[in-house]
């Protein structure tokens, strides 16, 4: 806005100027008096400016504006001209124009009126002594000149303040016009009254929500339901914001009077008074119906209808972006296929199959990191994109996590269904850099996992890394080892914690490799499980353990039990009980000396079937134990159904006692549970006297671990039992895997 515009908008014309002068009693006599002193005080006038700027620099808000000496010189010259005009005697239209311009500049740069008026006072105070000197002691002349000067000063101040006030009014008017013209609906609600009635709405608000002009005022705020005083659940986010007095946001799904569906985006913010109390709410709303419909269509085009997961198209897009972002970093694509899903659909119908698919989608999503993608490709096929990985071991860990989670039974519509999946893995950029290639290679690897026995994962084999090739080598050599008799069973002592007496042993398999020497189970058990070799391997271990227990009985130690772990594949064999009884008869072992261990996960894979098998084993006099207790399913309701004799506390919990609070609490809870269920208890992995003392104090009867002895060959263990006396009989356990 120019000073001419300001003059016109303020309606300061010749008549207005004359009216103001007349009201101030400012006439030609005053003009003559001011002209008379103009030249006489000219010499002193420069001193007025110096004193004024020294004064202004004492105030930090103004001193910051006066730190540039060149600017100060320029401002001094401007002020000298400004104040010189006070006594020049020309107070017409041009004078008014210049005064308005000064006020307009001050308003535009944000100089507050208090500084302008204060500076004016300082200048006049310094001017008064000069006026007194030029009056030569004539009091009437001095007072007359001062009165004339006061009139022109007030005339000036009024013009300047008019520009300030007009600038504020103009800013407010602009704001009002902008709000009225906004395409966004804007409203203000009174927060001090019930229902938060609307006290202002702009035309866009009325247009968006279908109100007639003026009809919305006084109505309840949009965040209220139609029924008075009842908060609408659909607006929960905004209603909670109102109750807290904070900002809120939501998207409302409304039905217009014409029956059409409408989506409205609503933002709400509190307005506080000087005391900090919320007095009003201001809201902004936008009609996002078209955008929401477009987003819905886009979502439907890129997501699976049944699960809501990304579909193949969106997965392809995300794989492409992930590979481009990684710049050679490691990403992985996993292809998952549910094992025997067709049997579920054929047996129970598609409704149950759909429920199972939705549960799988939920489990997969729950296992992944933020930023990873799980997609449904169709039928019972899923894919997972893992981004920004450090190594192939990270991929294997996550694939194993998915496999284990999907191996847990699913309850759908009152049915408990077994579940497992085969997973193929392709790494980018090693196995491909485009979605089609990576998915194809992951699919190939998935079928290899199925060939290995299902319920496992396999890396793509065309460019397998050293670890993957090693697994193939292990499989080949393990097949030869089973035939060549390279597998040997070692026995880890189990002791009574109170007396330290030997009460049994756990059977642990070792591979006596002709080149590499002793190979621990961690290096080959997983390969055996994937390939199905775990079944003949388990039978060899079971046969060897039974043969040794017969030797112990012949040596006068029928009290010693040997524990053998039953892997999942072996446990699920239909002829398991028949094979066990045949091995007992073949080796001359007594069933009372044998304790079979299964993990919680194995037992829960088919809870009803497991209970039946365990009951049959128990009927044959074989003791039963749950191994690695606390790391698997841990369903106490099912645990009560299983005819077990003992539980073994997993070494992962023993490691932290007695110093780790979490491990301590878990172990105490397991001991208390075992005591209440009248089950025997054995702690695995005991390595320190402190751990032994803690377990004994808590009521744990027995343990195994390096504190009592490492796993040893059969001959060494036989020598050990020959040198120890038999304690009072107490039942105990054993395992196929390393401890």
PDB file of N, CA and C in Angstrom, residues 214 257 291 378 431 448-449 534 568 632 655 704:
ATOM      1  N   UNK A 214     -25.921 -19.254   7.318  1.00  0.00           N
ATOM      2  CA  UNK A 214     -26.324 -18.800   8.642  1.00  0.00           C
ATOM      3  C   UNK A 214     -26.987 -19.848   9.501  1.00  0.00           C
ATOM      4  N   UNK A 257     -27.674 -35.566   3.612  1.00  0.00           N
ATOM      5  CA  UNK A 257     -29.130 -35.696   3.622  1.00  0.00           C
ATOM      6  C   UNK A 257     -29.647 -36.412   2.378  1.00  0.00           C
ATOM      7  N   UNK A 291     -10.641 -37.704  -3.154  1.00  0.00           N
ATOM      8  CA  UNK A 291      -9.318 -38.251  -2.865  1.00  0.00           C
ATOM      9  C   UNK A 291      -9.424 -39.619  -2.197  1.00  0.00           C
ATOM     10  N   UNK A 378      -1.273 -65.087  -4.046  1.00  0.00           N
ATOM     11  CA  UNK A 378      -2.452 -65.821  -4.499  1.00  0.00           C
ATOM     12  C   UNK A 378      -2.481 -67.199  -3.891  1.00  0.00           C
ATOM     13  N   UNK A 431      21.410 -63.075  -6.409  1.00  0.00           N
ATOM     14  CA  UNK A 431      20.554 -63.973  -7.174  1.00  0.00           C
ATOM     15  C   UNK A 431      19.665 -63.240  -8.171  1.00  0.00           C
ATOM     16  N   UNK A 448      12.741 -76.664  -3.425  1.00  0.00           N
ATOM     17  CA  UNK A 448      13.825 -77.470  -2.854  1.00  0.00           C
ATOM     18  C   UNK A 448      13.558 -77.724  -1.369  1.00  0.00           C
ATOM     19  N   UNK A 449      13.036 -76.685  -0.677  1.00  0.00           N
ATOM     20  CA  UNK A 449      12.706 -76.856   0.743  1.00  0.00           C
ATOM     21  C   UNK A 449      11.631 -77.926   0.925  1.00  0.00           C
ATOM     22  N   UNK A 534      17.046 -87.230   9.977  1.00  0.00           N
ATOM     23  CA  UNK A 534      16.935 -87.231  11.433  1.00  0.00           C
ATOM     24  C   UNK A 534      16.270 -88.515  11.940  1.00  0.00           C
ATOM     25  N   UNK A 568      11.038 -84.134  15.864  1.00  0.00           N
ATOM     26  CA  UNK A 568       9.659 -84.052  15.386  1.00  0.00           C
ATOM     27  C   UNK A 568       9.337 -85.150  14.381  1.00  0.00           C
ATOM     28  N   UNK A 632       9.153 -72.815  24.050  1.00  0.00           N
ATOM     29  CA  UNK A 632       8.219 -73.154  22.980  1.00  0.00           C
ATOM     30  C   UNK A 632       6.824 -72.663  23.255  1.00  0.00           C
ATOM     31  N   UNK A 655      21.310 -69.668  32.549  1.00  0.00           N
ATOM     32  CA  UNK A 655      22.526 -68.872  32.357  1.00  0.00           C
ATOM     33  C   UNK A 655      22.530 -67.593  33.202  1.00  0.00           C
ATOM     34  N   UNK A 704      22.095 -80.947  35.160  1.00  0.00           N
ATOM     35  CA  UNK A 704      23.225 -81.383  34.365  1.00  0.00           C
ATOM     36  C   UNK A 704      23.923 -80.136  33.845  1.00  0.00           C
TER      37      UNK A 704
END
